[in-house]
Amino acid sequence: MPLTIKKYIGRGPSTSKEIQAATGLSQSSVARRLREMRDSVVQIQEGRLIRYAATCNAFGADDKIPLGIIDHTGKAKVVAFIRPLIHGGFFLEPLHSISNLLLGERGNGLYDGLPYFLYDLRPQGYLGRQVAREISKWHDDFPSDPRQWTNKHIGKYLISNGDDLPGNFIFGEQAFIRIRRRATPVTINNYPKLAENVMKGELPGSSAGGEQPKFTAFKSDHPSPAASGNRSHVIVKFSPKGNNDVAQRWRDILVTEYHASRIIRESIYLSAETNLFEMDGRLFLETQRFDRFGEFGRASMVSLQSIDNEFVGLGHSWPKIMNELFTQNLVPEQDVLTTERLWYFGQLINNTDMHPGNLSLTMERNSFRLLPCYDMCSMGFAPKSGGEAQPFLFDASDIPDANFSQEELERLKRLAHTFWNNVTKDERISEEFKRFLDQGNPLEPIIQQSK
């Protein structure tokens, strides 16, 4: 018995000739019936060929889910529809002319799973686990660990909670309706209470990745919500309360991040602006969000990890991934060189956590551009997963020189040397950290070698 067109293209994208062979229908009959199926069929361009695929409802929504972006003023615009396909995968159907980057590696909008730029919006890290645990309390089909979530879980989450996520993408009709929901401004005096709430499992602000305890907030320099003044969206990391070894170690890490961001911003590249506050037995590192403008404006932000997964597939090394993207004309050469500088500087300050999820890019027309640096700190000193703070150890002499001119290498080494000097002088570091640094600047031996 011949297959129906819907059943056949439900197995995967097919050309008209393939459909004719499978169904026994003539070319004109296939063309007529495809027209009759209207919006339940999508056309996928592959070179000169057109393939047809059947759509299906997904995530508790229909088969045509709006994908939007929010501009710097806060205005939302639908740019495409995500079309779930019966055979699995998704098709991005442009509403009008869009960046080729949205169409993925194949260049035609066909994805095996959710589009790569939506994966960064799923719950991740410390806050992500809290989000997943909270959802799993009320919905048995959601795993409590977000790392076990499938496309089905991520899609449902984004449709229900997609109005205040990293970057500027919004997904699903509900997110468009809620997009102008006003943020509640807070002052730095609220930070201790917000930290306590996070430790109790509450979820203030939007989700943000990363393993350190943190919260997001809309900060105001005036306590009255009705008052005017400086306001901005921030991410705030905080140390454990008290002065035990682990709490002091995390305070030390936050101090290194503060000084690293200043050095980078002044001498290497754009870096997120940071401030440190000591309150209620904790140290707070406040970082200005660069994916937010004013109260409602947003900017695109996609992690190098997601971009790598779609276009390269290396899984490690910022410079190697960026070089591969450059060969595909997806990033400018200057951004590759900047990334190499950041990578080398990170090694010189004992940053052992430079995974692809800790570098982000923005979309500019048909090219990715490097965003300001963030999360640059001396993570090699961080407590181990079991909670133990190991003795301070760091030997910079084993770090291989990067592929720069001798002049540039010396400049980066001097910047790292200045970083360690600045950290040493900071009165907020622990006595143990100070004793370690008083033994000598970790960069001094390799600077002396190069003289």
GROMACS .gro file of C-alpha atoms in nm, residues 42-376:
model
  335
   42VAL     CA    1   0.786   2.351   0.532
   43GLN     CA    2   1.019   2.393   0.236
   44ILE     CA    3   1.389   2.348   0.308
   45GLN     CA    4   1.635   2.478   0.050
   46GLU     CA    5   1.942   2.259  -0.006
   47GLY     CA    6   2.138   2.410  -0.292
   48ARG     CA    7   1.911   2.381  -0.596
   49LEU     CA    8   1.696   2.118  -0.429
   50ILE     CA    9   1.385   2.184  -0.225
   51ARG     CA   10   1.297   1.931   0.041
   52TYR     CA   11   0.966   1.910   0.220
   53ALA     CA   12   0.914   1.821   0.586
   54ALA     CA   13   0.605   1.783   0.803
   55THR     CA   14   0.559   1.989   1.117
   56CYS     CA   15   0.406   1.898   1.453
   57ASN     CA   16   0.300   2.070   1.774
   58ALA     CA   17   0.560   2.088   2.051
   59PHE     CA   18   0.618   2.218   2.405
   60GLY     CA   19   0.247   2.261   2.470
   61ALA     CA   20   0.233   2.511   2.185
   62ASP     CA   21   0.150   2.473   1.817
   63ASP     CA   22   0.381   2.401   1.523
   64LYS     CA   23   0.476   2.764   1.461
   65ILE     CA   24   0.655   2.914   1.761
   66PRO     CA   25   0.764   3.278   1.730
   67LEU     CA   26   1.130   3.365   1.780
   68GLY     CA   27   1.194   3.728   1.861
   69ILE     CA   28   1.470   3.968   1.947
   70ILE     CA   29   1.462   4.272   2.174
   71ASP     CA   30   1.658   4.579   2.064
   72HIS     CA   31   1.850   4.831   2.275
   73THR     CA   32   1.533   5.031   2.340
   74GLY     CA   33   1.335   4.731   2.461
   75LYS     CA   34   1.124   4.691   2.148
   76ALA     CA   35   1.045   4.329   2.060
   77LYS     CA   36   1.022   4.201   1.703
   78VAL     CA   37   0.942   3.858   1.562
   79VAL     CA   38   1.221   3.760   1.321
   80ALA     CA   39   1.137   3.394   1.254
   81PHE     CA   40   0.929   3.096   1.353
   82ILE     CA   41   1.066   2.776   1.500
   83ARG     CA   42   0.890   2.484   1.330
   84PRO     CA   43   0.908   2.150   1.517
   85LEU     CA   44   0.928   1.861   1.270
   86ILE     CA   45   0.758   1.522   1.299
   87HIS     CA   46   1.077   1.328   1.224
   88GLY     CA   47   1.265   1.518   1.496
   89GLY     CA   48   1.462   1.838   1.480
   90PHE     CA   49   1.349   2.190   1.405
   91PHE     CA   50   1.334   2.427   1.113
   92LEU     CA   51   1.392   2.800   1.150
   93GLU     CA   52   1.155   2.974   0.911
   94PRO     CA   53   1.262   3.338   0.857
   95LEU     CA   54   0.988   3.598   0.863
   96HIS     CA   55   1.203   3.836   0.660
   97SER     CA   56   1.572   3.894   0.591
   98ILE     CA   57   1.775   3.778   0.893
   99SER     CA   58   2.136   3.712   0.986
  100ASN     CA   59   2.277   3.398   0.825
  101LEU     CA   60   2.408   3.306   1.170
  102LEU     CA   61   2.054   3.216   1.274
  103LEU     CA   62   2.040   2.954   0.999
  104GLY     CA   63   2.312   2.738   1.154
  105GLU     CA   64   2.601   2.543   1.006
  106ARG     CA   65   2.393   2.404   0.719
  107GLY     CA   66   2.288   2.756   0.625
  108ASN     CA   67   1.926   2.654   0.560
  109GLY     CA   68   1.769   2.674   0.907
  110LEU     CA   69   1.745   2.297   0.960
  111TYR     CA   70   1.856   2.179   1.305
  112ASP     CA   71   1.877   1.832   1.456
  113GLY     CA   72   1.779   1.980   1.795
  114LEU     CA   73   1.685   2.323   1.919
  115PRO     CA   74   1.885   2.600   1.747
  116TYR     CA   75   2.224   2.644   1.913
  117PHE     CA   76   2.156   3.001   2.028
  118LEU     CA   77   1.862   2.884   2.242
  119TYR     CA   78   2.072   2.640   2.445
  120ASP     CA   79   2.234   2.922   2.641
  121LEU     CA   80   1.890   3.019   2.767
  122ARG     CA   81   1.835   2.692   2.951
  123PRO     CA   82   1.897   2.676   3.329
  124GLN     CA   83   2.268   2.631   3.398
  125GLY     CA   84   2.514   2.634   3.686
  126TYR     CA   85   2.431   2.721   4.046
  127LEU     CA   86   2.109   2.912   3.980
  128GLY     CA   87   2.012   2.670   3.704
  129ARG     CA   88   2.011   2.379   3.946
  130GLN     CA   89   1.786   2.575   4.179
  131VAL     CA   90   1.549   2.648   3.891
  132ALA     CA   91   1.540   2.281   3.788
  133ARG     CA   92   1.483   2.161   4.145
  134GLU     CA   93   1.196   2.405   4.191
  135ILE     CA   94   1.029   2.302   3.865
  136SER     CA   95   1.071   1.931   3.941
  137LYS     CA   96   0.876   1.978   4.266
  138TRP     CA   97   0.567   2.066   4.065
  139HIS     CA   98   0.624   1.873   3.742
  140ASP     CA   99   0.728   1.509   3.772
  141ASP     CA  100   0.844   1.489   3.410
  142PHE     CA  101   1.119   1.751   3.469
  143PRO     CA  102   1.449   1.612   3.607
  144SER     CA  103   1.584   1.802   3.907
  145ASP     CA  104   1.925   1.821   3.737
  146PRO     CA  105   1.914   2.057   3.434
  147ARG     CA  106   2.199   1.863   3.271
  148GLN     CA  107   1.947   1.581   3.217
  149TRP     CA  108   1.697   1.803   3.039
  150THR     CA  109   1.611   1.719   2.680
  151ASN     CA  110   1.491   1.948   2.402
  152LYS     CA  111   1.139   1.885   2.528
  153HIS     CA  112   1.219   2.015   2.877
  154ILE     CA  113   1.418   2.313   2.750
  155GLY     CA  114   1.148   2.413   2.503
  156LYS     CA  115   0.871   2.395   2.763
  157TYR     CA  116   1.081   2.597   3.006
  158LEU     CA  117   1.161   2.869   2.751
  159ILE     CA  118   0.800   2.907   2.646
  160SER     CA  119   0.683   2.940   3.007
  161ASN     CA  120   0.974   3.146   3.142
  162GLY     CA  121   1.127   3.310   2.838
  163ASP     CA  122   1.076   3.678   2.918
  164ASP     CA  123   1.393   3.750   3.121
  165LEU     CA  124   1.673   3.527   2.996
  166PRO     CA  125   2.036   3.601   2.900
  167GLY     CA  126   2.086   3.784   2.571
  168ASN     CA  127   1.805   3.928   2.361
  169PHE     CA  128   1.615   3.627   2.226
  170ILE     CA  129   1.261   3.554   2.333
  171PHE     CA  130   1.079   3.235   2.248
  172GLY     CA  131   0.706   3.172   2.235
  173GLU     CA  132   0.395   3.388   2.241
  174GLN     CA  133   0.383   3.425   2.620
  175ALA     CA  134   0.726   3.589   2.631
  176PHE     CA  135   0.610   3.863   2.393
  177ILE     CA  136   0.308   3.937   2.609
  178ARG     CA  137   0.513   3.971   2.927
  179ILE     CA  138   0.816   4.148   2.787
  180ARG     CA  139   0.736   4.492   2.933
  181ARG     CA  140   0.705   4.362   3.288
  182ARG     CA  141   0.887   4.617   3.502
  183ALA     CA  142   1.185   4.514   3.710
  184THR     CA  143   1.184   4.590   4.083
  185PRO     CA  144   1.485   4.811   4.158
  186VAL     CA  145   1.709   4.729   4.454
  187THR     CA  146   2.004   4.903   4.617
  188ILE     CA  147   2.328   4.750   4.739
  189ASN     CA  148   2.174   4.747   5.088
  190ASN     CA  149   1.942   4.473   4.963
  191TYR     CA  150   2.230   4.247   4.857
  192PRO     CA  151   2.271   4.062   5.190
  193LYS     CA  152   1.900   3.974   5.196
  194LEU     CA  153   1.905   3.865   4.831
  195ALA     CA  154   2.205   3.643   4.902
  196GLU     CA  155   2.027   3.484   5.198
  197ASN     CA  156   1.723   3.421   4.978
  198VAL     CA  157   1.938   3.251   4.714
  199MET     CA  158   2.097   3.026   4.976
  200LYS     CA  159   1.745   2.931   5.090
  201GLY     CA  160   1.658   2.828   4.736
  202GLU     CA  161   1.466   3.137   4.623
  203LEU     CA  162   1.529   3.272   4.275
  204PRO     CA  163   1.560   3.652   4.258
  205GLY     CA  164   1.593   3.800   3.910
  206SER     CA  165   1.672   3.604   3.596
  207SER     CA  166   1.878   3.289   3.566
  208ALA     CA  167   2.253   3.313   3.504
  209GLY     CA  168   2.510   3.043   3.442
  210GLY     CA  169   2.821   2.963   3.643
  211GLU     CA  170   2.894   2.755   3.950
  212GLN     CA  171   2.944   3.031   4.207
  213PRO     CA  172   2.647   3.149   4.417
  214LYS     CA  173   2.500   3.462   4.259
  215PHE     CA  174   2.185   3.654   4.183
  216THR     CA  175   2.075   3.903   3.918
  217ALA     CA  176   1.915   4.235   4.003
  218PHE     CA  177   1.804   4.569   3.866
  219LYS     CA  178   2.015   4.806   4.072
  220SER     CA  179   1.924   5.163   4.159
  221ASP     CA  180   2.134   5.417   4.349
  222HIS     CA  181   1.819   5.540   4.525
  223PRO     CA  182   1.599   5.329   4.757
  224SER     CA  183   1.268   5.469   4.628
  225PRO     CA  184   1.126   5.282   4.325
  226ALA     CA  185   0.966   5.606   4.204
  227ALA     CA  186   1.288   5.808   4.224
  228SER     CA  187   1.506   5.882   3.926
  229GLY     CA  188   1.876   5.806   3.926
  230ASN     CA  189   2.131   5.562   3.791
  231ARG     CA  190   1.984   5.219   3.729
  232SER     CA  191   2.137   4.914   3.568
  233HIS     CA  192   2.107   4.538   3.545
  234VAL     CA  193   2.377   4.354   3.739
  235ILE     CA  194   2.496   4.005   3.825
  236VAL     CA  195   2.617   3.976   4.183
  237LYS     CA  196   2.840   3.694   4.306
  238PHE     CA  197   2.890   3.653   4.678
  239SER     CA  198   3.113   3.460   4.915
  240PRO     CA  199   2.989   3.223   5.186
  241LYS     CA  200   2.910   3.393   5.513
  242GLY     CA  201   3.177   3.388   5.783
  243ASN     CA  202   3.553   3.349   5.799
  244ASN     CA  203   3.617   2.977   5.763
  245ASP     CA  204   3.876   2.855   5.511
  246VAL     CA  205   3.627   2.806   5.227
  247ALA     CA  206   3.457   3.143   5.281
  248GLN     CA  207   3.793   3.321   5.287
  249ARG     CA  208   3.907   3.139   4.974
  250TRP     CA  209   3.600   3.245   4.779
  251ARG     CA  210   3.653   3.603   4.899
  252ASP     CA  211   4.006   3.580   4.760
  253ILE     CA  212   3.872   3.457   4.425
  254LEU     CA  213   3.627   3.747   4.403
  255VAL     CA  214   3.906   3.994   4.479
  256THR     CA  215   4.113   3.848   4.194
  257GLU     CA  216   3.819   3.881   3.955
  258TYR     CA  217   3.778   4.246   4.049
  259HIS     CA  218   4.145   4.325   3.980
  260ALA     CA  219   4.158   4.116   3.662
  261SER     CA  220   3.860   4.300   3.515
  262ARG     CA  221   4.027   4.635   3.585
  263ILE     CA  222   4.356   4.533   3.421
  264ILE     CA  223   4.178   4.391   3.118
  265ARG     CA  224   3.952   4.695   3.078
  266GLU     CA  225   4.244   4.938   3.101
  267SER     CA  226   4.501   4.755   2.888
  268ILE     CA  227   4.370   4.456   2.690
  269TYR     CA  228   4.004   4.466   2.591
  270LEU     CA  229   3.656   4.552   2.703
  271SER     CA  230   3.563   4.396   3.034
  272ALA     CA  231   3.248   4.400   3.239
  273GLU     CA  232   3.260   4.676   3.502
  274THR     CA  233   3.284   4.542   3.856
  275ASN     CA  234   3.255   4.666   4.214
  276LEU     CA  235   3.326   4.501   4.549
  277PHE     CA  236   3.115   4.546   4.862
  278GLU     CA  237   3.167   4.398   5.209
  279MET     CA  238   2.842   4.356   5.398
  280ASP     CA  239   2.696   4.127   5.660
  281GLY     CA  240   2.990   3.887   5.668
  282ARG     CA  241   3.004   3.842   5.289
  283LEU     CA  242   3.199   3.989   5.001
  284PHE     CA  243   2.985   4.084   4.700
  285LEU     CA  244   3.121   4.123   4.347
  286GLU     CA  245   2.880   4.330   4.139
  287THR     CA  246   2.918   4.306   3.760
  288GLN     CA  247   2.737   4.525   3.509
  289ARG     CA  248   2.548   4.318   3.254
  290PHE     CA  249   2.644   4.395   2.896
  291ASP     CA  250   2.337   4.219   2.752
  292ARG     CA  251   2.108   4.482   2.909
  293PHE     CA  252   2.050   4.850   2.830
  294GLY     CA  253   1.846   5.065   3.066
  295GLU     CA  254   1.544   4.888   3.207
  296PHE     CA  255   1.413   4.710   2.898
  297GLY     CA  256   1.685   4.719   2.630
  298ARG     CA  257   1.887   4.409   2.544
  299ALA     CA  258   2.175   4.289   2.328
  300SER     CA  259   2.250   3.950   2.178
  301MET     CA  260   2.485   3.720   2.364
  302VAL     CA  261   2.578   3.365   2.264
  303SER     CA  262   2.841   3.160   2.443
  304LEU     CA  263   3.145   3.037   2.255
  305GLN     CA  264   3.043   2.691   2.373
  306SER     CA  265   2.714   2.700   2.183
  307ILE     CA  266   2.879   2.850   1.876
  308ASP     CA  267   3.151   2.586   1.889
  309ASN     CA  268   2.893   2.307   1.916
  310GLU     CA  269   2.721   2.429   1.601
  311PHE     CA  270   3.004   2.546   1.375
  312VAL     CA  271   3.330   2.386   1.494
  313GLY     CA  272   3.306   2.102   1.745
  314LEU     CA  273   3.640   2.132   1.927
  315GLY     CA  274   3.504   2.158   2.279
  316HIS     CA  275   3.806   2.334   2.429
  317SER     CA  276   4.054   2.625   2.390
  318TRP     CA  277   3.922   2.972   2.318
  319PRO     CA  278   4.200   3.053   2.065
  320LYS     CA  279   4.160   2.728   1.869
  321ILE     CA  280   3.783   2.767   1.841
  322MET     CA  281   3.812   3.132   1.741
  323ASN     CA  282   4.074   3.048   1.478
  324GLU     CA  283   3.842   2.787   1.328
  325LEU     CA  284   3.558   3.040   1.322
  326PHE     CA  285   3.790   3.287   1.149
  327THR     CA  286   3.865   3.034   0.873
  328GLN     CA  287   3.487   3.019   0.815
  329ASN     CA  288   3.466   3.402   0.801
  330LEU     CA  289   3.246   3.400   1.110
  331VAL     CA  290   3.465   3.623   1.331
  332PRO     CA  291   3.710   3.905   1.246
  333GLU     CA  292   4.082   3.848   1.285
  334GLN     CA  293   4.111   4.118   1.551
  335ASP     CA  294   3.877   3.923   1.779
  336VAL     CA  295   4.094   3.613   1.736
  337LEU     CA  296   4.402   3.810   1.843
  338THR     CA  297   4.216   3.961   2.138
  339THR     CA  298   4.101   3.616   2.249
  340GLU     CA  299   4.460   3.489   2.234
  341ARG     CA  300   4.568   3.780   2.457
  342LEU     CA  301   4.291   3.709   2.707
  343TRP     CA  302   4.376   3.338   2.707
  344TYR     CA  303   4.744   3.403   2.774
  345PHE     CA  304   4.671   3.662   3.042
  346GLY     CA  305   4.426   3.419   3.204
  347GLN     CA  306   4.695   3.154   3.229
  348LEU     CA  307   4.934   3.406   3.386
  349ILE     CA  308   4.684   3.482   3.663
  350ASN     CA  309   4.604   3.114   3.730
  351ASN     CA  310   4.264   3.105   3.564
  352THR     CA  311   4.201   2.733   3.517
  353ASP     CA  312   3.835   2.781   3.426
  354MET     CA  313   3.852   2.927   3.076
  355HIS     CA  314   3.605   2.683   2.924
  356PRO     CA  315   3.405   2.784   2.613
  357GLY     CA  316   3.104   2.871   2.828
  358ASN     CA  317   3.301   3.155   2.987
  359LEU     CA  318   3.342   3.361   2.671
  360SER     CA  319   3.054   3.513   2.476
  361LEU     CA  320   2.997   3.677   2.140
  362THR     CA  321   2.727   3.892   1.991
  363MET     CA  322   2.570   3.870   1.646
  364GLU     CA  323   2.641   4.159   1.409
  365ARG     CA  324   2.483   4.098   1.070
  366ASN     CA  325   2.653   3.781   0.943
  367SER     CA  326   2.947   3.780   1.183
  368PHE     CA  327   3.006   3.708   1.550
  369ARG     CA  328   3.186   3.976   1.752
  370LEU     CA  329   3.362   3.931   2.083
  371LEU     CA  330   3.177   4.065   2.386
  372PRO     CA  331   3.344   4.211   2.699
  373CYS     CA  332   3.542   3.966   2.908
  374TYR     CA  333   3.389   3.830   3.228
  375ASP     CA  334   3.456   3.563   3.494
  376MET     CA  335   3.832   3.618   3.461
   0.00000   0.00000   0.00000
